[in-house]
Amino acid sequence: MAAWISSRFAAVARTAIKTLDVIINVFHLPRRYFCSPPYDYNTDDGEIAASTTDDPNASILTFGESLLYRLSLRIPQPRRSVYAANYNGRPRSPRQYNALIKVFGRLGDADAALRLLLEMKNPNVHCYTTAMDALFRAGRCQETEAVFREMISTGIVPDSVAYSILVKMYCFHLKHFVSAHQIIQLMADRGCEPDVVTYSTVIAGLCRAGGVDEAFSFMNLMLKDNCRPNALTYTPILQSYCAEGKVDSAMKLLNKMKGLGCPPDVVSYNVIIHALCKNGDFDEVDRILRESSNSGWNPDSATYNTYISGLCKMGMIEDAFNQLDVMLEKALQPTGVTLNILLALLCRDSNAMEIVPFLERSLELGLDVGAVSYNTAMTRLCETRECSAVLKLLSDMLKNGIQPDLQTFNIVILSLCRSGKLQKAKHIYQSRGFVPDTVTCNILLHEFCLSGEFEEFYQLLAEMSYKQIPPDAITYNIIVDGLCWDRKFSKAIEFVRFIDYGFNSDHVAHLAFGLVKGGRVGDLLRLLEEMKEMGVQLNGRLFEIMIHAFCMKGSCDSAEIYKICLVLDKMLGR
DNA sequence: TTAGGGTTAG
């Protein structure tokens, strides 16, 4: 066994060294950056040292203070470079305003986009629609419509772009296709003909909602209205087929598209290549790439990122590096996504201490390091219980003007919980402007259970309901665990009966574990009897979990063994 | 009008 572990370790180490070599070569990183001593951060009580700021004389901020200060800036400051590079301080013409509104919309900063629109004297239709799009991207539907109405009230006649954004909102966020259709009819009535983008938006929305048949029906309507589809109209359909595992149907449609007058473009091929990679069908990917020039398309960085990522996921690291070479030989630039794929590999195979200097150097080189890169690194550091390093990276993100996303904060909260700093985790959750999701709540609920803070546990559940944060299967399991740990066994049983109309095997497993651990074998036997009467299948996995619970409980003396036999009898239907 | 809306990779 020792020899096997030793050889396995050697293989992992070789892969890690190779990964690092490739990253260093691709991004032209001097090797010394990977030999530097561990980065300097304060390991005491989650404080971030002032060395993370530019001012060497700055006082030491606690993590909470530093974070609260940042979070209190509800509206992120505009990136200076955006202004400086383009407009020497302020936008002047409507076109400049529009470009800037678009930038903020893409950065997810709808407030900044809206502020710019409001400071304009006479915004035109372009500026209004770009601001609408920024609000749509931030999920702020009511305000999107409000800007649309405001535009009309100023006497501007909405064009197909403005209507298409409303259609997009109804399809993607509200999933109300009847309203989307009504808008299309309304615009036609008002003399504004829906174009290929308007129709393609609906088709993409229907596909996202799982309605491929409806998408085809809608395409017939589009053809009836003399609007010709293009590659962008068909690509969401290809995507849906692939998501349903119907890669053959996707391939057939792809081959049919040329004859339909809209040859597939690089994105259409990328969708197919992604599906083939997921199935491990790399021979077919090779064939498609070999024939690309004859088929009238050129692979781009996304094509190779998809391929390289697929190979990495299948553990084919050598092949992945070979494709990276091909990509670079074709003079395709490695993107932020390439960086993230390699970073994920580095996180998997290398020492966690290499990750921070790697990110720092990537930034220095001007690589497209974004929230995803930091999240990948922080997840790894959270797994290795390096909470201080996670906080250091959060600090770096803020310092470098990279907007943390919800996933970033969830990783930080998890990391704080795992290192016993529940108060600081709660501090983030309660910060002004922080919008938690199901994952945030699951992390905290689980932690409240572990630390026996049941009052907080029930309060958070009430908040989830109040804030309309939907629970998922993990939340249900945590609730079952929590009720059992709080010795509210009857409520736990009642709850499992209630979820999904009764006795989901995953939740039952949690309940069985809690009942055994709480010494409520009688309740468990009655539960198993009830399930049997209802025709619910009792599987071996459930029994394994219960035996595990008995073992965890210890004291496997004759009385406990007797109880196990009772449970086994019940399972076997005796 | 060389501005604004629909498809892909982590």
Coordinates of C-alpha atoms (C1' of nucleotides) in Angstrom, one line a residue:
Chain A
M1 CA 0.0 0.0 0.0
A2 CA 2.8 2.4 0.9
A3 CA 4.5 1.8 -2.4
W4 CA 1.2 2.5 -4.2
I5 CA 0.7 5.7 -2.3
S6 CA 4.3 6.7 -3.0
S7 CA 4.0 6.1 -6.8
R8 CA 0.6 7.9 -6.9
F9 CA 2.1 10.8 -5.1
A10 CA 5.0 10.9 -7.5
A11 CA 2.5 10.9 -10.4
V12 CA 0.6 13.8 -8.9
A13 CA 3.8 15.7 -8.2
R14 CA 4.9 15.2 -11.8
T15 CA 1.6 16.5 -13.1
A16 CA 1.8 19.5 -10.8
I17 CA 5.3 20.4 -11.9
K18 CA 4.3 20.0 -15.6
T19 CA 1.2 22.2 -14.9
L20 CA 3.3 24.9 -13.4
D21 CA 5.8 24.7 -16.3
V22 CA 3.1 25.1 -18.8
I23 CA 1.6 28.1 -17.0
I24 CA 4.9 29.7 -16.6
N25 CA 5.7 29.3 -20.3
V26 CA 2.3 30.3 -21.7
F27 CA 2.1 33.5 -19.7
H28 CA 5.9 34.1 -19.8
L29 CA 6.1 34.2 -16.0
P30 CA 9.6 34.4 -14.5
R31 CA 10.2 31.2 -12.5
R32 CA 11.4 33.2 -9.5
Y33 CA 7.8 34.2 -8.8
F34 CA 7.0 30.6 -7.9
C35 CA 10.0 30.3 -5.6
S36 CA 9.3 33.3 -3.5
P37 CA 8.7 32.8 0.3
P38 CA 5.2 32.5 1.4
Y39 CA 3.2 35.8 1.1
D40 CA 3.0 37.9 4.2
Y41 CA -0.4 38.1 5.9
N42 CA -1.4 38.4 9.4
T43 CA -2.4 34.9 10.6
D44 CA -3.9 36.2 13.8
D45 CA -7.7 36.4 14.2
G46 CA -8.5 37.2 10.6
E47 CA -6.9 40.6 10.5
I48 CA -5.6 41.9 7.3
A49 CA -2.4 43.8 7.7
A50 CA -2.1 47.3 6.4
S51 CA 0.6 46.0 4.0
T52 CA -2.2 45.1 1.7
T53 CA -2.9 48.7 1.1
D54 CA -0.7 51.1 -0.8
D55 CA 0.0 53.3 2.3
P56 CA 2.7 51.8 4.4
N57 CA 1.7 54.0 7.3
A58 CA -2.0 53.1 7.3
S59 CA -3.3 51.6 10.5
I60 CA -4.2 48.0 10.8
L61 CA -7.9 47.4 9.9
T62 CA -9.7 44.4 11.3
F63 CA -11.3 42.3 8.7
G64 CA -14.8 43.3 9.7
E65 CA -14.0 47.1 9.6
S66 CA -12.3 46.8 6.2
L67 CA -15.1 44.8 4.7
L68 CA -17.9 47.0 6.1
Y69 CA -16.2 50.0 4.7
R70 CA -16.1 48.5 1.3
L71 CA -19.7 47.2 1.5
S72 CA -21.0 50.5 2.7
L73 CA -20.0 51.9 -0.7
R74 CA -23.3 50.7 -2.1
I75 CA -22.5 52.1 -5.5
P76 CA -19.0 51.0 -6.6
Q77 CA -16.7 53.8 -7.6
P78 CA -16.3 54.0 -11.4
R79 CA -13.1 52.6 -12.7
R80 CA -10.8 55.6 -13.3
S81 CA -9.3 54.0 -16.4
V82 CA -12.7 53.9 -18.1
Y83 CA -13.0 57.7 -17.8
A84 CA -9.3 58.5 -18.2
A85 CA -8.7 56.3 -21.3
N86 CA -11.8 57.5 -23.2
Y87 CA -13.1 60.9 -22.1
N88 CA -10.4 62.7 -20.1
G89 CA -12.5 62.8 -17.0
R90 CA -16.1 63.2 -18.1
P91 CA -18.2 61.9 -21.0
R92 CA -19.5 64.7 -23.2
S93 CA -21.4 63.6 -26.3
P94 CA -24.5 61.2 -26.1
R95 CA -22.3 58.6 -27.8
Q96 CA -19.7 58.8 -25.1
Y97 CA -22.3 58.6 -22.4
N98 CA -23.8 55.6 -24.2
A99 CA -20.4 53.8 -24.4
L100 CA -19.9 54.4 -20.7
I101 CA -23.4 53.3 -19.7
K102 CA -22.7 50.1 -21.7
V103 CA -19.5 49.5 -19.8
F104 CA -21.2 49.8 -16.4
G105 CA -24.0 47.6 -17.6
R106 CA -21.5 44.9 -18.6
L107 CA -19.7 45.3 -15.2
G108 CA -23.1 44.6 -13.5
D109 CA -23.1 48.1 -12.1
A110 CA -26.7 49.2 -13.0
D111 CA -26.6 52.0 -10.4
A112 CA -23.7 53.7 -12.1
A113 CA -25.4 53.2 -15.5
L114 CA -28.6 54.8 -14.2
R115 CA -26.7 57.7 -12.6
L116 CA -25.1 58.5 -15.9
L117 CA -28.5 58.4 -17.7
L118 CA -30.0 60.8 -15.1
E119 CA -27.2 63.3 -15.4
M120 CA -27.7 63.6 -19.2
K121 CA -29.8 66.6 -20.3
N122 CA -31.5 65.0 -23.3
P123 CA -30.8 61.3 -23.5
N124 CA -31.5 59.7 -26.9
V125 CA -33.0 56.3 -27.7
H126 CA -29.5 54.7 -27.6
C127 CA -28.8 55.9 -24.1
Y128 CA -32.2 54.9 -22.8
T129 CA -32.0 51.4 -24.3
T130 CA -28.5 50.8 -23.0
A131 CA -29.6 51.8 -19.5
M132 CA -32.6 49.5 -19.8
D133 CA -30.2 46.7 -20.8
A134 CA -28.0 47.5 -17.7
L135 CA -31.0 47.2 -15.5
F136 CA -32.2 44.0 -17.1
R137 CA -28.7 42.5 -16.6
A138 CA -29.0 43.4 -12.9
G139 CA -32.4 41.6 -12.8
R140 CA -34.2 44.9 -12.0
C141 CA -37.3 44.3 -14.2
Q142 CA -39.6 47.0 -12.8
E143 CA -36.9 49.7 -13.3
T144 CA -36.3 48.4 -16.8
E145 CA -39.9 49.0 -17.6
A146 CA -39.9 52.4 -15.8
V147 CA -37.0 53.6 -18.0
F148 CA -38.9 52.4 -21.1
R149 CA -42.0 54.4 -19.9
E150 CA -39.9 57.4 -19.1
M151 CA -38.4 57.3 -22.6
I152 CA -41.8 57.4 -24.1
S153 CA -42.9 60.3 -21.8
T154 CA -40.1 62.4 -23.2
G155 CA -41.5 61.9 -26.7
I156 CA -39.0 59.3 -28.0
V157 CA -40.6 56.6 -30.1
P158 CA -39.3 53.2 -29.0
D159 CA -37.6 51.2 -31.8
S160 CA -37.1 47.5 -32.2
V161 CA -34.1 47.5 -29.9
A162 CA -36.1 49.0 -27.0
Y163 CA -39.0 46.5 -27.5
S164 CA -36.5 43.6 -27.8
I165 CA -35.1 44.4 -24.4
L166 CA -38.6 44.2 -22.9
V167 CA -39.2 41.0 -24.8
K168 CA -35.9 39.6 -23.4
M169 CA -36.9 40.6 -19.9
Y170 CA -40.2 38.8 -20.1
C171 CA -38.6 35.7 -21.6
F172 CA -35.4 35.4 -19.5
H173 CA -36.3 36.8 -16.1
L174 CA -40.1 36.7 -15.8
K175 CA -40.5 33.6 -18.0
H176 CA -43.8 35.0 -19.2
F177 CA -43.9 34.2 -22.9
V178 CA -47.5 35.3 -23.4
S179 CA -46.5 38.8 -22.5
A180 CA -43.4 38.6 -24.7
H181 CA -45.7 37.6 -27.6
Q182 CA -48.1 40.5 -26.8
I183 CA -45.2 43.0 -26.9
I184 CA -44.3 41.7 -30.4
Q185 CA -47.9 42.1 -31.5
L186 CA -48.0 45.6 -29.9
M187 CA -44.8 46.8 -31.6
A188 CA -46.1 45.5 -35.0
D189 CA -49.3 47.4 -34.4
R190 CA -47.3 50.6 -33.7
G191 CA -45.5 50.3 -36.9
C192 CA -42.3 48.9 -35.6
E193 CA -41.6 45.5 -37.2
P194 CA -40.0 42.8 -35.0
D195 CA -36.7 41.8 -36.5
V196 CA -34.5 38.7 -36.3
V197 CA -33.1 39.7 -32.9
T198 CA -36.6 40.1 -31.4
Y199 CA -37.6 36.6 -32.6
S200 CA -34.3 35.0 -31.7
T201 CA -34.6 36.4 -28.2
V202 CA -37.9 34.6 -27.7
I203 CA -36.5 31.4 -29.2
A204 CA -33.5 31.6 -26.8
G205 CA -35.8 32.2 -23.9
L206 CA -38.0 29.3 -24.8
C207 CA -35.0 27.0 -25.2
R208 CA -33.6 28.1 -21.7
A209 CA -37.0 27.2 -20.2
G210 CA -36.8 23.8 -21.8
G211 CA -39.3 24.3 -24.6
V212 CA -37.5 23.3 -27.8
D213 CA -40.8 22.2 -29.5
E214 CA -42.3 25.7 -28.6
A215 CA -39.1 27.3 -30.0
F216 CA -39.6 25.5 -33.4
S217 CA -43.3 26.5 -33.4
F218 CA -42.2 30.1 -32.8
M219 CA -39.7 29.8 -35.6
N220 CA -42.6 28.9 -38.0
L221 CA -44.3 32.1 -36.9
M222 CA -41.2 34.0 -37.6
L223 CA -40.9 32.5 -41.1
K224 CA -44.6 33.4 -41.7
D225 CA -43.7 37.0 -40.9
N226 CA -41.0 36.9 -43.6
C227 CA -38.2 37.1 -41.0
R228 CA -35.3 34.9 -41.9
P229 CA -33.5 33.1 -39.0
N230 CA -29.7 33.2 -38.8
A231 CA -27.0 31.1 -36.9
L232 CA -27.8 33.0 -33.7
T233 CA -31.5 31.8 -34.0
Y234 CA -30.5 28.2 -34.2
T235 CA -27.6 28.1 -31.7
P236 CA -29.9 28.1 -28.6
I237 CA -31.7 25.1 -30.1
L238 CA -28.4 23.3 -30.6
Q239 CA -27.6 24.1 -26.9
S240 CA -31.0 22.7 -25.7
Y241 CA -30.4 19.5 -27.6
C242 CA -27.0 19.1 -26.1
A243 CA -28.2 19.9 -22.6
E244 CA -30.8 17.1 -23.0
G245 CA -28.0 14.7 -24.1
K246 CA -29.3 14.6 -27.7
V247 CA -26.0 15.3 -29.3
D248 CA -26.9 13.3 -32.4
S249 CA -30.0 15.6 -33.0
A250 CA -27.8 18.6 -32.5
M251 CA -25.3 17.3 -35.1
K252 CA -28.1 16.6 -37.5
L253 CA -29.4 20.2 -37.1
L254 CA -25.9 21.6 -37.4
N255 CA -25.4 19.8 -40.7
K256 CA -28.9 21.0 -41.9
M257 CA -28.3 24.7 -41.1
K258 CA -26.2 25.3 -44.3
G259 CA -29.0 24.1 -46.5
L260 CA -31.4 26.3 -44.5
G261 CA -29.5 29.3 -45.6
C262 CA -27.8 30.1 -42.3
P263 CA -24.5 28.2 -42.0
P264 CA -23.4 27.5 -38.4
D265 CA -20.8 30.0 -37.0
V266 CA -18.0 29.4 -34.6
V267 CA -20.4 29.7 -31.6
S268 CA -22.6 27.0 -33.1
Y269 CA -19.6 24.7 -33.4
N270 CA -18.4 25.6 -29.9
V271 CA -21.7 24.5 -28.5
I272 CA -21.4 21.1 -30.2
I273 CA -17.7 20.7 -29.2
H274 CA -18.7 21.4 -25.6
A275 CA -21.2 18.6 -25.7
L276 CA -18.8 16.2 -27.4
C277 CA -16.1 17.0 -24.7
K278 CA -18.6 16.3 -22.0
N279 CA -19.2 12.9 -23.5
G280 CA -15.5 12.3 -23.9
D281 CA -15.9 12.0 -27.7
F282 CA -12.6 13.7 -28.4
D283 CA -12.1 11.8 -31.8
E284 CA -15.2 13.6 -33.1
V285 CA -13.9 16.9 -31.8
D286 CA -10.6 16.3 -33.6
R287 CA -12.5 15.5 -36.8
I288 CA -14.6 18.7 -36.6
L289 CA -11.5 20.8 -36.0
R290 CA -9.6 19.2 -38.9
E291 CA -12.5 19.9 -41.2
S292 CA -13.1 23.4 -39.9
S293 CA -11.5 25.4 -42.7
N294 CA -13.4 23.3 -45.3
S295 CA -16.6 23.9 -43.4
G296 CA -16.2 27.6 -43.6
W297 CA -15.4 28.5 -40.0
N298 CA -12.3 29.2 -37.9
P299 CA -11.9 27.9 -34.3
D300 CA -11.4 30.7 -31.7
S301 CA -10.0 30.9 -28.2
A302 CA -13.4 29.7 -26.8
T303 CA -13.1 26.6 -29.0
Y304 CA -9.8 25.7 -27.6
N305 CA -10.7 26.7 -24.0
T306 CA -13.7 24.3 -24.3
Y307 CA -11.5 21.5 -25.7
I308 CA -8.7 22.0 -23.1
S309 CA -11.2 22.2 -20.3
G310 CA -12.9 19.0 -21.5
L311 CA -9.6 17.2 -21.6
C312 CA -8.6 18.4 -18.1
K313 CA -11.9 17.2 -16.7
M314 CA -11.2 13.7 -18.1
G315 CA -7.7 13.8 -16.6
M316 CA -6.1 13.9 -20.0
I317 CA -3.6 16.6 -19.0
E318 CA -0.9 15.8 -21.6
D319 CA -3.5 16.1 -24.4
A320 CA -4.8 19.3 -22.8
F321 CA -1.3 20.8 -22.9
N322 CA -0.9 19.7 -26.5
Q323 CA -4.1 21.5 -27.5
L324 CA -2.8 24.6 -25.7
D325 CA 0.3 24.4 -27.9
V326 CA -2.0 24.2 -31.0
M327 CA -4.0 27.2 -29.8
L328 CA -0.9 29.3 -29.3
E329 CA 0.6 28.2 -32.6
K330 CA -2.5 29.5 -34.3
A331 CA -1.8 32.8 -32.6
L332 CA -5.0 32.6 -30.6
Q333 CA -4.5 34.6 -27.4
P334 CA -5.0 32.8 -24.1
T335 CA -7.9 34.6 -22.4
G336 CA -9.1 35.0 -18.8
V337 CA -10.9 31.7 -19.2
T338 CA -7.7 29.9 -20.3
L339 CA -6.1 31.3 -17.2
N340 CA -8.9 30.0 -15.0
I341 CA -8.8 26.5 -16.6
L342 CA -5.1 26.3 -15.8
L343 CA -5.6 27.9 -12.4
A344 CA -8.1 25.2 -11.6
L345 CA -5.5 22.6 -12.6
L346 CA -2.9 24.3 -10.4
C347 CA -5.3 24.3 -7.5
R348 CA -6.0 20.7 -7.9
D349 CA -2.4 19.5 -8.3
S350 CA -0.2 21.9 -6.6
N351 CA 0.6 23.3 -3.2
A352 CA -2.0 25.9 -2.1
M353 CA 0.8 28.3 -1.2
E354 CA 1.7 28.7 -4.9
I355 CA -1.8 30.1 -5.7
V356 CA -1.5 33.6 -4.2
P357 CA 1.8 34.6 -5.9
F358 CA 0.4 33.2 -9.2
L359 CA -2.6 35.4 -9.0
E360 CA -0.5 38.4 -8.1
R361 CA 1.8 37.9 -11.0
S362 CA -1.1 37.3 -13.4
L363 CA -2.4 40.7 -12.4
E364 CA 0.9 42.4 -12.8
L365 CA 1.0 41.0 -16.3
G366 CA -2.3 42.5 -17.1
L367 CA -4.0 39.2 -17.6
D368 CA -7.8 39.1 -17.4
V369 CA -8.0 38.1 -13.7
G370 CA -11.6 38.2 -12.6
A371 CA -13.9 37.2 -9.8
V372 CA -13.9 33.6 -11.2
S373 CA -10.1 33.3 -10.9
Y374 CA -10.2 34.5 -7.3
N375 CA -13.2 32.3 -6.5
T376 CA -11.3 29.2 -7.8
A377 CA -8.3 30.1 -5.7
M378 CA -10.3 30.9 -2.6
T379 CA -12.2 27.7 -2.8
R380 CA -9.0 25.7 -2.8
L381 CA -7.6 27.7 0.1
C382 CA -10.9 27.2 2.0
E383 CA -10.6 23.5 1.4
T384 CA -7.1 23.5 2.9
R385 CA -8.4 25.5 5.9
E386 CA -6.2 28.6 5.1
C387 CA -8.7 31.2 6.2
S388 CA -6.2 34.0 6.4
A389 CA -5.1 33.4 2.8
V390 CA -8.8 33.5 1.7
L391 CA -9.1 36.9 3.5
K392 CA -5.9 38.1 1.9
L393 CA -7.3 37.3 -1.5
L394 CA -10.5 39.1 -0.8
S395 CA -8.5 42.1 0.3
D396 CA -6.4 41.9 -2.9
M397 CA -9.6 41.8 -5.0
L398 CA -10.9 45.0 -3.5
K399 CA -7.5 46.6 -3.8
N400 CA -7.3 45.7 -7.5
G401 CA -10.8 46.9 -8.3
I402 CA -12.1 43.4 -9.0
Q403 CA -15.7 43.3 -7.9
P404 CA -16.3 40.2 -5.6
D405 CA -19.5 38.4 -6.5
L406 CA -21.9 36.5 -4.3
Q407 CA -19.9 33.3 -4.7
T408 CA -16.8 35.1 -3.4
F409 CA -18.6 36.1 -0.2
N410 CA -20.1 32.7 0.2
I411 CA -16.6 31.2 0.1
V412 CA -15.4 33.8 2.6
I413 CA -18.3 33.1 4.9
L414 CA -17.7 29.3 4.7
S415 CA -14.0 29.8 5.3
L416 CA -14.7 32.0 8.4
C417 CA -17.1 29.3 9.7
R418 CA -14.6 26.6 9.2
S419 CA -12.0 28.5 11.2
G420 CA -14.3 29.1 14.1
K421 CA -15.1 32.7 13.3
L422 CA -18.9 32.5 13.1
Q423 CA -19.3 36.1 14.5
K424 CA -17.4 37.5 11.6
A425 CA -19.3 35.4 9.1
K426 CA -22.6 36.7 10.5
H427 CA -21.1 40.2 10.2
I428 CA -20.9 39.8 6.4
Y429 CA -24.4 38.4 6.2
Q430 CA -25.8 41.4 8.1
S431 CA -23.8 44.0 6.2
R432 CA -25.7 46.7 4.4
G433 CA -26.1 46.0 0.7
F434 CA -25.3 42.3 1.0
V435 CA -27.9 40.1 -0.7
P436 CA -27.6 36.5 0.4
D437 CA -28.7 33.4 -1.6
T438 CA -29.6 29.9 -0.7
V439 CA -26.0 28.8 -0.5
T440 CA -25.2 31.6 2.0
C441 CA -28.1 30.5 4.2
N442 CA -27.2 26.8 4.0
I443 CA -23.6 27.6 5.1
L444 CA -24.8 29.6 8.1
L445 CA -27.7 27.2 9.0
H446 CA -25.2 24.3 9.1
E447 CA -22.8 26.3 11.2
F448 CA -25.6 27.4 13.7
C449 CA -26.4 23.7 14.1
L450 CA -22.8 22.6 14.7
S451 CA -22.4 25.3 17.3
G452 CA -25.8 24.6 18.9
E453 CA -27.1 28.1 18.3
F454 CA -30.7 27.0 17.6
E455 CA -32.3 30.3 18.3
E456 CA -30.2 31.8 15.4
F457 CA -31.0 28.7 13.3
Y458 CA -34.8 29.3 13.5
Q459 CA -34.4 33.0 13.1
L460 CA -32.4 32.5 9.9
L461 CA -35.1 30.1 8.6
A462 CA -37.7 32.7 9.2
E463 CA -35.6 35.3 7.4
M464 CA -35.3 33.0 4.4
S465 CA -39.0 32.9 4.2
Y466 CA -39.4 36.6 4.7
K467 CA -36.7 37.5 2.1
Q468 CA -38.1 34.8 -0.3
I469 CA -34.8 32.9 -0.5
P470 CA -35.9 29.5 -1.8
P471 CA -34.7 26.5 0.1
D472 CA -33.1 23.6 -1.8
A473 CA -32.6 19.9 -1.0
I474 CA -29.5 20.8 1.0
T475 CA -31.5 23.3 3.1
Y476 CA -34.0 20.5 3.8
N477 CA -31.3 18.1 5.0
I478 CA -29.8 20.8 7.2
I479 CA -33.3 21.5 8.7
V480 CA -33.8 17.8 9.4
D481 CA -30.3 17.6 11.0
G482 CA -31.0 20.7 13.0
L483 CA -34.4 19.6 14.4
C484 CA -32.8 16.3 15.4
W485 CA -29.8 18.0 17.1
D486 CA -32.3 20.2 18.9
R487 CA -34.1 17.1 20.0
K488 CA -37.3 18.1 18.2
F489 CA -37.8 14.6 16.8
S490 CA -41.5 14.8 16.2
K491 CA -41.1 18.0 14.2
A492 CA -38.3 16.4 12.2
I493 CA -40.5 13.5 11.3
E494 CA -43.4 15.7 10.4
F495 CA -41.1 17.9 8.3
V496 CA -39.8 14.9 6.3
R497 CA -43.4 13.8 5.7
F498 CA -44.2 17.2 4.4
I499 CA -41.2 17.8 2.0
D500 CA -41.9 16.7 -1.6
Y501 CA -45.1 15.1 -0.4
G502 CA -43.2 12.6 1.7
F503 CA -40.2 10.4 2.3
N504 CA -37.5 11.5 -0.2
S505 CA -34.8 9.0 0.4
D506 CA -32.1 11.6 1.0
H507 CA -34.1 13.4 3.7
V508 CA -35.2 10.1 5.3
A509 CA -31.5 9.1 5.5
H510 CA -30.7 12.3 7.5
L511 CA -33.8 11.8 9.7
A512 CA -32.8 8.1 10.3
F513 CA -29.3 9.2 11.3
G514 CA -30.6 11.8 13.7
L515 CA -33.1 9.5 15.3
V516 CA -30.5 6.8 15.9
K517 CA -28.0 9.2 17.2
G518 CA -30.7 10.7 19.5
G519 CA -31.7 7.3 20.8
R520 CA -35.1 7.4 19.3
V521 CA -35.1 3.9 17.7
G522 CA -38.8 3.4 18.6
D523 CA -39.7 6.5 16.4
L524 CA -37.4 5.1 13.7
L525 CA -39.2 1.8 13.7
R526 CA -42.6 3.4 13.4
L527 CA -41.3 5.6 10.6
L528 CA -40.0 2.6 8.7
E529 CA -43.3 0.8 9.2
E530 CA -45.2 3.9 7.9
M531 CA -43.0 4.1 4.8
K532 CA -43.4 0.4 4.1
E533 CA -47.2 0.7 4.4
M534 CA -47.1 3.6 1.9
G535 CA -45.1 1.4 -0.5
V536 CA -41.8 3.4 -0.2
Q537 CA -38.8 1.3 -1.1
L538 CA -36.3 0.9 1.8
N539 CA -32.8 0.6 0.3
G540 CA -29.5 -0.8 1.6
R541 CA -28.0 2.7 1.6
L542 CA -30.5 3.8 4.3
F543 CA -29.5 0.8 6.4
E544 CA -25.8 1.6 6.0
I545 CA -26.5 5.1 7.2
M546 CA -28.3 3.9 10.3
I547 CA -25.6 1.4 11.1
H548 CA -23.1 4.2 10.8
A549 CA -25.2 6.3 13.2
F550 CA -25.1 3.4 15.7
C551 CA -21.3 3.2 15.4
M552 CA -21.0 7.0 15.8
K553 CA -23.1 6.8 18.9
G554 CA -20.6 4.3 20.3
S555 CA -21.7 1.8 23.0
C556 CA -22.4 -1.0 20.6
D557 CA -23.2 -3.2 23.5
S558 CA -25.8 -6.0 23.4
A559 CA -28.8 -3.6 23.8
E560 CA -27.7 -1.5 20.8
I561 CA -27.0 -4.6 18.7
Y562 CA -30.5 -5.7 19.5
K563 CA -31.9 -2.4 18.3
I564 CA -29.9 -2.8 15.1
C565 CA -31.4 -6.2 14.6
L566 CA -34.9 -4.7 15.0
V567 CA -34.1 -2.1 12.4
L568 CA -32.7 -4.7 10.0
D569 CA -35.9 -6.9 10.5
K570 CA -38.0 -3.9 9.6
M571 CA -35.9 -3.2 6.5
L572 CA -36.2 -6.8 5.4
G573 CA -39.9 -6.7 5.9
R574 CA -40.1 -9.2 8.8
Chain B
dT1 C1' -23.6 56.5 -38.1
dT2 C1' -18.3 53.7 -36.8
dA3 C1' -23.5 53.9 -30.7
dG4 C1' -28.0 50.3 -28.1
dG5 C1' -30.9 44.4 -28.3
dG6 C1' -30.3 37.7 -29.5
dT7 C1' -25.8 32.3 -29.3
dT8 C1' -20.3 29.6 -26.6
dA9 C1' -15.8 28.3 -23.0
dG10 C1' -14.1 28.7 -16.4

